[in-house]
PDB file of C-alpha atoms in Angstrom:
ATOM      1  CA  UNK A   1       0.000   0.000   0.000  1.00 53.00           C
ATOM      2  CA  UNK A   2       1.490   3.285  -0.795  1.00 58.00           C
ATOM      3  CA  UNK A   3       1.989   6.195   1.441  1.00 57.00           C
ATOM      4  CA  UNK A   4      -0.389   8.235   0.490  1.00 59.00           C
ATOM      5  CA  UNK A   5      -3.459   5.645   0.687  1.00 60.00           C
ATOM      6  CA  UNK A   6      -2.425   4.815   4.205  1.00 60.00           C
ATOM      7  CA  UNK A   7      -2.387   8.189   5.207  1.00 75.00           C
ATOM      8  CA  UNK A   8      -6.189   8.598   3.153  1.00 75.00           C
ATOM      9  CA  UNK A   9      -7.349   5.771   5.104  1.00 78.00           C
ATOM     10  CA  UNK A  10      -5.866   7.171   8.894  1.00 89.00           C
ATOM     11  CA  UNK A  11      -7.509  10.480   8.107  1.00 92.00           C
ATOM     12  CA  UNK A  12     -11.144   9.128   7.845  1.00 92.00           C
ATOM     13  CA  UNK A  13     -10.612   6.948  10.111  1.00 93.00           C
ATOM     14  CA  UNK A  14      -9.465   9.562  12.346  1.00 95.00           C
ATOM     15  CA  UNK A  15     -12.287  11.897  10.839  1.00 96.00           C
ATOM     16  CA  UNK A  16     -14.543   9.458  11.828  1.00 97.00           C
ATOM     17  CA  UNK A  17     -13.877   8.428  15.157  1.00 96.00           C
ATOM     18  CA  UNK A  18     -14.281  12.040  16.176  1.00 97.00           C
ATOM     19  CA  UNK A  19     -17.768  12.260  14.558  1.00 98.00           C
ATOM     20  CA  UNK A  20     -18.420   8.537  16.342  1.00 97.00           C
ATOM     21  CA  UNK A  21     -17.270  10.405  19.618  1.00 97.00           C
ATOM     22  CA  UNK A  22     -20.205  13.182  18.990  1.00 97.00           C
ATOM     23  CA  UNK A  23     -22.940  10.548  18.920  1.00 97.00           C
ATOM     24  CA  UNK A  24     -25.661  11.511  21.253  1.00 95.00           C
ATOM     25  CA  UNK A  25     -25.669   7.580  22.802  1.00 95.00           C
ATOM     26  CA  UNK A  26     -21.873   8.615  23.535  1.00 95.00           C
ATOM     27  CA  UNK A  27     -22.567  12.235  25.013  1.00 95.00           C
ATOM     28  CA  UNK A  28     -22.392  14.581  21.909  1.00 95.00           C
ATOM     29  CA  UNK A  29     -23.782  17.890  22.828  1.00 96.00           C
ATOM     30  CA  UNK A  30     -25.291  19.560  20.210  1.00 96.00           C
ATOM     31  CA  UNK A  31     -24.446  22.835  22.258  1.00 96.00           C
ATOM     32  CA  UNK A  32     -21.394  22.818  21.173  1.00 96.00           C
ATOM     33  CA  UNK A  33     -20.729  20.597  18.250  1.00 97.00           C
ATOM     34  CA  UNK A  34     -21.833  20.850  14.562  1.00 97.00           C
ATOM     35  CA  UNK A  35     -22.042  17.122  14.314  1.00 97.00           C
ATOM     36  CA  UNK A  36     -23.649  16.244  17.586  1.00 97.00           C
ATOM     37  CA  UNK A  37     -26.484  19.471  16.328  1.00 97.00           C
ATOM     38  CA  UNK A  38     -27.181  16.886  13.258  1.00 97.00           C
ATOM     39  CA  UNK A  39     -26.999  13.734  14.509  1.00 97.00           C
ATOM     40  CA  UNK A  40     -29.479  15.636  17.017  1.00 96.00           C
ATOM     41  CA  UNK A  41     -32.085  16.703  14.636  1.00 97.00           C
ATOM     42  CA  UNK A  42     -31.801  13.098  13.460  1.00 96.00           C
ATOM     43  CA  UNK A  43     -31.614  11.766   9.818  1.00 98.00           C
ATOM     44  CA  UNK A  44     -33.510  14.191   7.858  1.00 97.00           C
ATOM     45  CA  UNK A  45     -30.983  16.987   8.638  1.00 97.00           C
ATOM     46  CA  UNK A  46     -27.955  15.127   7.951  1.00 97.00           C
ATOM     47  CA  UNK A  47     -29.715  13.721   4.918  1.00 98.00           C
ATOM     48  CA  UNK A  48     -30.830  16.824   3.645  1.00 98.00           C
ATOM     49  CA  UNK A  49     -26.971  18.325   3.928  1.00 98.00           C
ATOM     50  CA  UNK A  50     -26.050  15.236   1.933  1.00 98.00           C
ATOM     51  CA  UNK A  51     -28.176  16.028  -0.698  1.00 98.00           C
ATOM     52  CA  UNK A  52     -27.434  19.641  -0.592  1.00 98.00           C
ATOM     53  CA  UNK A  53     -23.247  18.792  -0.923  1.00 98.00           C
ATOM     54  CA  UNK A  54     -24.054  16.563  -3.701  1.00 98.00           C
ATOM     55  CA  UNK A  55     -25.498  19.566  -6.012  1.00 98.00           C
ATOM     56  CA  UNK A  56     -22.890  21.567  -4.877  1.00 98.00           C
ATOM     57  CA  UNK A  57     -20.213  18.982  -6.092  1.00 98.00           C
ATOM     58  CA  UNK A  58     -22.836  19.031  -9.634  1.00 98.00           C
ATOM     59  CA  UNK A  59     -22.203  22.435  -9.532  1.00 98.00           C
ATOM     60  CA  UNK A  60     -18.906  23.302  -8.966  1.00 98.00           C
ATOM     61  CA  UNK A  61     -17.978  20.241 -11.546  1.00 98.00           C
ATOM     62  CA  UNK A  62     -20.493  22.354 -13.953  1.00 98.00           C
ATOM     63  CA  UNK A  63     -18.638  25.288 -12.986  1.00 98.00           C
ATOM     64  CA  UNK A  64     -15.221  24.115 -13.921  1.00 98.00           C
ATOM     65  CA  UNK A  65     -16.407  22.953 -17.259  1.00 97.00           C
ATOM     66  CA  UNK A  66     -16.443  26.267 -18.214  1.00 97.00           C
ATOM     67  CA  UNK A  67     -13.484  27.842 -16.817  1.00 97.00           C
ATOM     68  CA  UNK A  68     -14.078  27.941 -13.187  1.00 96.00           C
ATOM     69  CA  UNK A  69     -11.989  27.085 -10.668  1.00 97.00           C
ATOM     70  CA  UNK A  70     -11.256  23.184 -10.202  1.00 97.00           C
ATOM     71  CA  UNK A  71     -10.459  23.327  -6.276  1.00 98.00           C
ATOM     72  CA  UNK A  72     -13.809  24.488  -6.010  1.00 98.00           C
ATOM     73  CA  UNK A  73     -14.638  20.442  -6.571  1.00 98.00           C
ATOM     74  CA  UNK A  74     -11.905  19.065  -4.099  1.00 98.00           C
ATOM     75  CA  UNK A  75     -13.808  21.728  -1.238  1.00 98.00           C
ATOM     76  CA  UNK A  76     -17.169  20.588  -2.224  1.00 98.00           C
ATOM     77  CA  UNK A  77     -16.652  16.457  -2.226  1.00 98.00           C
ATOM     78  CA  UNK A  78     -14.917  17.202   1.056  1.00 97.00           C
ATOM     79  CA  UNK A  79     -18.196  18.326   2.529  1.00 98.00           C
ATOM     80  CA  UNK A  80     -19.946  16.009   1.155  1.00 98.00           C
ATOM     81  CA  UNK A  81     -18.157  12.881   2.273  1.00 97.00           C
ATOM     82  CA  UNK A  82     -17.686  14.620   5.494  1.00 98.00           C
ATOM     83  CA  UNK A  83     -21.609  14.710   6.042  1.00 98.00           C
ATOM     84  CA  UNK A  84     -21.809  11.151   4.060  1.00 98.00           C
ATOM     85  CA  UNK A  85     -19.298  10.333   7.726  1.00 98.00           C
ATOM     86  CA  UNK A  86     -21.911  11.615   9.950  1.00 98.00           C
ATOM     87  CA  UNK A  87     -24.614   9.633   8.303  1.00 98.00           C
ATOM     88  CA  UNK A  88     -22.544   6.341   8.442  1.00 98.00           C
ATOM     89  CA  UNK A  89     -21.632   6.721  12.542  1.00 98.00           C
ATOM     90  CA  UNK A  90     -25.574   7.061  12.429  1.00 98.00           C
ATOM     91  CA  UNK A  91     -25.804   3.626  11.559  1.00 98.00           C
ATOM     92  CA  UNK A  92     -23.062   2.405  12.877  1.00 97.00           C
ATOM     93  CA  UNK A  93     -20.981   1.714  10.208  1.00 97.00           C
ATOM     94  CA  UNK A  94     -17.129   3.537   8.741  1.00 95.00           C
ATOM     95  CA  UNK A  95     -15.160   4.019   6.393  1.00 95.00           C
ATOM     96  CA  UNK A  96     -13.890   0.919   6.634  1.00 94.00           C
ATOM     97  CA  UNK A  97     -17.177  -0.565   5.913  1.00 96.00           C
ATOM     98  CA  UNK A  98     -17.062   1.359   1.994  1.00 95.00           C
ATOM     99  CA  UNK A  99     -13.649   0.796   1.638  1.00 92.00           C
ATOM    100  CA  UNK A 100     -13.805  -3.072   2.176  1.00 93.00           C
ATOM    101  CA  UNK A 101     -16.952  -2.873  -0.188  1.00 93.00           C
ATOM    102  CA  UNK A 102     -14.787  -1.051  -3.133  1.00 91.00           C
ATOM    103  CA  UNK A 103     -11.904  -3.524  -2.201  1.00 92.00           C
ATOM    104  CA  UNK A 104     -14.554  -6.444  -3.151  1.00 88.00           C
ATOM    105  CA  UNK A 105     -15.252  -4.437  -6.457  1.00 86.00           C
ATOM    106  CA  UNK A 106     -11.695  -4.218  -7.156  1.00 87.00           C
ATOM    107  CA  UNK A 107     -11.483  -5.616 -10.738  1.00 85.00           C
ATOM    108  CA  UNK A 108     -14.947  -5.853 -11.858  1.00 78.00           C
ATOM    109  CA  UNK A 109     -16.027  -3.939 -14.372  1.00 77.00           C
ATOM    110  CA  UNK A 110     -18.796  -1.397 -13.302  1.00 73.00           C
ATOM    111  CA  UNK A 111     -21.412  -2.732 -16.227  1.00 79.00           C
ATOM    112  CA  UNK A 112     -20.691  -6.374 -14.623  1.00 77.00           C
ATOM    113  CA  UNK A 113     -21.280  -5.320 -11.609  1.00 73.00           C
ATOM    114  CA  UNK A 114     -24.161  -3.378 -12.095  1.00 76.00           C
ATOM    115  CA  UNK A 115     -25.660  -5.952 -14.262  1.00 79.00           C
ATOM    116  CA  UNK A 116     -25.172  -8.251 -11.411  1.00 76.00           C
ATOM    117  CA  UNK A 117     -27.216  -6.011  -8.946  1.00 74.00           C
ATOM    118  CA  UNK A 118     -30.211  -6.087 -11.397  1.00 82.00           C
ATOM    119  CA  UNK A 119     -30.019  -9.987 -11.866  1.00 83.00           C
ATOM    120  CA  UNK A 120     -29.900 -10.076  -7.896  1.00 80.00           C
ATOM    121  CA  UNK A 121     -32.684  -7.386  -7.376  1.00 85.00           C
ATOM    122  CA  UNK A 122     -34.803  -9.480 -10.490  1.00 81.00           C
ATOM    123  CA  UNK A 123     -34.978  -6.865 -12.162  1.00 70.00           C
ATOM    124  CA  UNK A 124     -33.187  -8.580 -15.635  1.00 59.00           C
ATOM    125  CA  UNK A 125     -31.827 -11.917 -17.210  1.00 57.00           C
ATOM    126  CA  UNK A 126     -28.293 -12.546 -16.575  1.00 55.00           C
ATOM    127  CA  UNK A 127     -25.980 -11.809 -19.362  1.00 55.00           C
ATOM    128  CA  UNK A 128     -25.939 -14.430 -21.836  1.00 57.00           C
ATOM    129  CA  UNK A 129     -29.389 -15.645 -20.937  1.00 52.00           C
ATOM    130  CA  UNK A 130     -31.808 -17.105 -22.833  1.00 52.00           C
ATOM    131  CA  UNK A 131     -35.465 -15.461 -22.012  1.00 51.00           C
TER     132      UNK A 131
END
């Protein structure tokens, strides 16, 4: 693993063990913590911010299309995976969780994989079916 993928993986892990520690089950006070405020409110708020940071990535990418500034993307995807974090300690799962889940995509090809979804949801033949 290189050096810079280790260092990826410490910092949300790190990231995310201080959003775990402002869980309200583990004293969180939304007083005086942004996170502990959302995971207050409770899904819908953290929800709606991940929906919110997800246009703003849109936008920003739309943005740099036409001449905009690029590091406008890199600020935007941070908030967003940092409130994708908060929704995860929600439910009690990490990073580790995604990253072990793009690990087991590792070498499939997205159009396999996302055939194989469809076949498992039965929502379509497998390739190289016969109807």
């Amino acid at each position: 693993m290189k050096a810079a993928e280790t260092s990826s993986k410490d910092s949300l892990a790190a990231l995310a063990a201080v959003i775990e520690s402002r869980l309200p089950a583990r004293g969180g006070d939304p007083q005086a913590s942004y996170v502990a405020r959302l995971l207050h409110k409770g899904p819908d708020a953290f929800l709606k911010k991940i929906g919110e940071e997800a246009c703003e990535v849109v936008m920003a990418a739309k943005d740099a299309d036409h001449g905009g500034d690029k590091a406008k993307i890199v600020y935007e995807v941070a908030d967003l995976w940092f409130h994708t974090l908060v929704a995860l300690a929600h439910y009690g799962l990490s990073p580790a969780d995604v990253l072990a889940e793009l690990d087991r995509r590792a070498g499939t090809s997205g159009l396999e994989e996302k055939a194989l979804r469809k076949v498992q949801a039965g929502q379509a033949e497998p390739v190289g079916s016969v109807p």
